PDB file of C-alpha atoms in Angstrom:
ATOM      1  CA  UNK A1028       0.000   0.000   0.000  1.00 53.00           C
ATOM      2  CA  UNK A1029       1.422   3.345  -1.041  1.00 56.00           C
ATOM      3  CA  UNK A1030       1.665   6.122   1.528  1.00 59.00           C
ATOM      4  CA  UNK A1031       1.081   9.643   0.299  1.00 69.00           C
ATOM      5  CA  UNK A1032       2.528  12.702   2.006  1.00 69.00           C
ATOM      6  CA  UNK A1033       0.047  15.514   2.669  1.00 71.00           C
ATOM      7  CA  UNK A1034       0.961  19.092   3.599  1.00 72.00           C
ATOM      8  CA  UNK A1035      -1.470  21.315   5.462  1.00 73.00           C
ATOM      9  CA  UNK A1036      -4.958  22.482   4.525  1.00 70.00           C
ATOM     10  CA  UNK A1037      -5.487  23.828   1.006  1.00 74.00           C
ATOM     11  CA  UNK A1038      -6.457  27.492   0.766  1.00 69.00           C
ATOM     12  CA  UNK A1039      -8.994  28.603  -0.364  1.00 65.00           C
ATOM     13  CA  UNK A1040     -10.838  25.944   1.605  1.00 62.00           C
ATOM     14  CA  UNK A1041     -12.518  23.197  -0.412  1.00 65.00           C
ATOM     15  CA  UNK A1042     -13.848  19.722   0.325  1.00 65.00           C
ATOM     16  CA  UNK A1043     -13.866  17.979  -3.058  1.00 68.00           C
ATOM     17  CA  UNK A1044     -11.843  14.915  -2.120  1.00 62.00           C
ATOM     18  CA  UNK A1045     -12.202  11.157  -1.900  1.00 63.00           C
ATOM     19  CA  UNK A1046      -9.705  10.803   0.964  1.00 63.00           C
ATOM     20  CA  UNK A1047     -12.299  10.792   3.789  1.00 62.00           C
ATOM     21  CA  UNK A1048     -10.984  14.070   5.194  1.00 62.00           C
ATOM     22  CA  UNK A1049     -13.096  17.116   5.969  1.00 67.00           C
ATOM     23  CA  UNK A1050     -11.039  19.628   3.953  1.00 70.00           C
ATOM     24  CA  UNK A1051      -8.721  19.171   0.977  1.00 73.00           C
ATOM     25  CA  UNK A1052      -5.029  18.914   1.768  1.00 75.00           C
ATOM     26  CA  UNK A1053      -2.016  20.003  -0.269  1.00 66.00           C
ATOM     27  CA  UNK A1054      -0.128  17.254  -2.098  1.00 75.00           C
ATOM     28  CA  UNK A1055       3.210  19.093  -2.367  1.00 80.00           C
ATOM     29  CA  UNK A1056       5.229  21.446  -0.220  1.00 82.00           C
ATOM     30  CA  UNK A1057       5.059  24.064  -3.001  1.00 84.00           C
ATOM     31  CA  UNK A1058       1.239  23.957  -2.929  1.00 85.00           C
ATOM     32  CA  UNK A1059       1.316  24.197   0.860  1.00 84.00           C
ATOM     33  CA  UNK A1060       3.490  27.326   0.747  1.00 88.00           C
ATOM     34  CA  UNK A1061       1.148  28.867  -1.867  1.00 89.00           C
ATOM     35  CA  UNK A1062      -1.850  28.168   0.400  1.00 87.00           C
ATOM     36  CA  UNK A1063      -0.052  29.770   3.342  1.00 89.00           C
ATOM     37  CA  UNK A1064       0.909  32.847   1.291  1.00 91.00           C
ATOM     38  CA  UNK A1065      -2.696  33.347   0.120  1.00 90.00           C
ATOM     39  CA  UNK A1066      -3.993  32.777   3.653  1.00 88.00           C
ATOM     40  CA  UNK A1067      -1.718  35.498   5.042  1.00 92.00           C
ATOM     41  CA  UNK A1068      -2.625  37.958   2.259  1.00 91.00           C
ATOM     42  CA  UNK A1069      -6.403  37.516   2.506  1.00 89.00           C
ATOM     43  CA  UNK A1070      -6.761  37.391   6.301  1.00 91.00           C
ATOM     44  CA  UNK A1071      -7.344  40.813   7.883  1.00 92.00           C
ATOM     45  CA  UNK A1072      -5.227  41.501  10.951  1.00 93.00           C
ATOM     46  CA  UNK A1073      -7.128  40.806  14.161  1.00 91.00           C
ATOM     47  CA  UNK A1074      -9.136  37.878  12.764  1.00 91.00           C
ATOM     48  CA  UNK A1075      -6.974  35.137  14.279  1.00 88.00           C
ATOM     49  CA  UNK A1076      -7.860  34.998  17.966  1.00 89.00           C
ATOM     50  CA  UNK A1077      -4.553  33.818  19.424  1.00 92.00           C
ATOM     51  CA  UNK A1078      -2.409  35.808  16.995  1.00 92.00           C
ATOM     52  CA  UNK A1079      -4.021  39.178  16.219  1.00 93.00           C
ATOM     53  CA  UNK A1080      -0.975  40.247  14.165  1.00 94.00           C
ATOM     54  CA  UNK A1081      -1.519  37.424  11.635  1.00 94.00           C
ATOM     55  CA  UNK A1082      -2.632  38.645   8.205  1.00 93.00           C
ATOM     56  CA  UNK A1083      -2.487  42.001   6.471  1.00 92.00           C
ATOM     57  CA  UNK A1084      -4.146  45.396   6.702  1.00 90.00           C
ATOM     58  CA  UNK A1085      -4.832  45.562   2.963  1.00 85.00           C
ATOM     59  CA  UNK A1086      -8.470  46.458   3.565  1.00 83.00           C
ATOM     60  CA  UNK A1087      -7.401  49.975   4.580  1.00 83.00           C
ATOM     61  CA  UNK A1088      -6.154  50.592   1.019  1.00 80.00           C
ATOM     62  CA  UNK A1089      -9.599  50.118  -0.546  1.00 75.00           C
ATOM     63  CA  UNK A1090     -10.423  53.819  -0.259  1.00 74.00           C
ATOM     64  CA  UNK A1091      -6.846  55.155  -0.356  1.00 75.00           C
ATOM     65  CA  UNK A1092      -5.176  56.982  -3.218  1.00 73.00           C
ATOM     66  CA  UNK A1093      -3.887  54.553  -5.800  1.00 75.00           C
ATOM     67  CA  UNK A1094      -0.385  56.008  -6.102  1.00 78.00           C
ATOM     68  CA  UNK A1095       3.266  55.015  -5.694  1.00 80.00           C
ATOM     69  CA  UNK A1096       3.167  55.626  -1.927  1.00 81.00           C
ATOM     70  CA  UNK A1097       0.238  53.221  -1.466  1.00 83.00           C
ATOM     71  CA  UNK A1098       1.887  50.665  -3.749  1.00 84.00           C
ATOM     72  CA  UNK A1099       5.055  50.841  -1.658  1.00 88.00           C
ATOM     73  CA  UNK A1100       3.091  50.394   1.589  1.00 90.00           C
ATOM     74  CA  UNK A1101       1.166  47.431   0.163  1.00 89.00           C
ATOM     75  CA  UNK A1102       4.400  45.824  -0.973  1.00 90.00           C
ATOM     76  CA  UNK A1103       6.029  46.328   2.458  1.00 92.00           C
ATOM     77  CA  UNK A1104       2.950  45.022   4.292  1.00 92.00           C
ATOM     78  CA  UNK A1105       2.719  41.828   2.233  1.00 91.00           C
ATOM     79  CA  UNK A1106       6.463  41.169   2.203  1.00 91.00           C
ATOM     80  CA  UNK A1107       6.865  41.596   5.966  1.00 93.00           C
ATOM     81  CA  UNK A1108       3.859  39.439   6.851  1.00 94.00           C
ATOM     82  CA  UNK A1109       4.772  36.621   4.457  1.00 93.00           C
ATOM     83  CA  UNK A1110       8.363  36.662   5.732  1.00 92.00           C
ATOM     84  CA  UNK A1111       7.072  36.488   9.305  1.00 94.00           C
ATOM     85  CA  UNK A1112       4.489  33.712   8.878  1.00 94.00           C
ATOM     86  CA  UNK A1113       5.624  31.558   5.937  1.00 91.00           C
ATOM     87  CA  UNK A1114       8.977  29.811   5.973  1.00 83.00           C
ATOM     88  CA  UNK A1115      10.860  28.615   2.879  1.00 84.00           C
ATOM     89  CA  UNK A1116       9.897  31.642   0.768  1.00 89.00           C
ATOM     90  CA  UNK A1117      12.546  33.422  -1.304  1.00 89.00           C
ATOM     91  CA  UNK A1118      11.108  36.524  -2.991  1.00 90.00           C
ATOM     92  CA  UNK A1119      12.165  36.825  -6.627  1.00 91.00           C
ATOM     93  CA  UNK A1120       9.979  39.524  -8.116  1.00 91.00           C
ATOM     94  CA  UNK A1121       7.326  41.629  -6.428  1.00 89.00           C
ATOM     95  CA  UNK A1122       5.157  44.160  -8.286  1.00 89.00           C
ATOM     96  CA  UNK A1123       2.201  46.329  -7.338  1.00 87.00           C
ATOM     97  CA  UNK A1124       0.533  48.132 -10.233  1.00 83.00           C
ATOM     98  CA  UNK A1125      -2.754  49.513 -11.530  1.00 81.00           C
ATOM     99  CA  UNK A1126      -4.978  47.377 -13.697  1.00 78.00           C
ATOM    100  CA  UNK A1127      -5.051  48.543 -17.316  1.00 80.00           C
ATOM    101  CA  UNK A1128      -8.246  50.472 -17.991  1.00 79.00           C
ATOM    102  CA  UNK A1129      -9.243  50.589 -14.306  1.00 77.00           C
ATOM    103  CA  UNK A1130      -7.409  53.191 -12.249  1.00 74.00           C
ATOM    104  CA  UNK A1131      -9.151  52.075  -9.030  1.00 74.00           C
ATOM    105  CA  UNK A1132      -7.924  48.493  -9.088  1.00 79.00           C
ATOM    106  CA  UNK A1133      -4.610  47.280  -7.709  1.00 83.00           C
ATOM    107  CA  UNK A1134      -2.844  44.135  -8.908  1.00 86.00           C
ATOM    108  CA  UNK A1135      -0.183  42.457  -6.773  1.00 88.00           C
ATOM    109  CA  UNK A1136       2.143  40.011  -8.512  1.00 92.00           C
ATOM    110  CA  UNK A1137       4.481  37.939  -6.356  1.00 92.00           C
ATOM    111  CA  UNK A1138       7.103  35.600  -7.746  1.00 93.00           C
ATOM    112  CA  UNK A1139       8.806  33.492  -5.123  1.00 91.00           C
ATOM    113  CA  UNK A1140      10.865  30.352  -4.817  1.00 91.00           C
ATOM    114  CA  UNK A1141      10.410  27.417  -2.457  1.00 88.00           C
ATOM    115  CA  UNK A1142      13.413  25.254  -1.603  1.00 83.00           C
ATOM    116  CA  UNK A1143      12.668  21.618  -2.301  1.00 77.00           C
ATOM    117  CA  UNK A1144      15.827  19.639  -1.610  1.00 77.00           C
ATOM    118  CA  UNK A1145      18.468  20.868  -4.059  1.00 84.00           C
ATOM    119  CA  UNK A1146      15.827  22.427  -6.323  1.00 85.00           C
ATOM    120  CA  UNK A1147      13.936  25.679  -6.061  1.00 87.00           C
ATOM    121  CA  UNK A1148      10.329  25.622  -7.277  1.00 87.00           C
ATOM    122  CA  UNK A1149       9.363  29.071  -8.585  1.00 90.00           C
ATOM    123  CA  UNK A1150       5.715  30.136  -8.299  1.00 89.00           C
ATOM    124  CA  UNK A1151       3.955  33.328  -9.364  1.00 91.00           C
ATOM    125  CA  UNK A1152       0.657  34.418  -7.887  1.00 89.00           C
ATOM    126  CA  UNK A1153      -1.433  37.412  -8.836  1.00 88.00           C
ATOM    127  CA  UNK A1154      -3.939  39.050  -6.533  1.00 83.00           C
ATOM    128  CA  UNK A1155      -6.435  41.747  -7.481  1.00 82.00           C
ATOM    129  CA  UNK A1156      -7.330  44.100  -4.628  1.00 76.00           C
TER     130      UNK A1156
END
């Protein structure tokens, strides 16, 4: 009988599995790190009872000016929180920019590497705020 390694709960939460578990689990360490990164980004600070500093304050930028200063603050907020709460992440490329044709929308693109033995798996995620 083969034994399969599972890594943490998949984010966003789903339950479309045949493994007799309540929530889907990540099959690789790279997927687990991606789930953790998304969880940190989309959780507002103060939501986690025993760790009120977990997450980001990105919600405060919804009605802020969409300028270089805000982009810099968003970048710093995400980078510091991911570095604090997710291990094995090496930032490669990190961009915050306006969506083409929509001056009120902010796009965050994060390219990072995850050490997997002697290899580094590179992943890019994009988030629209």
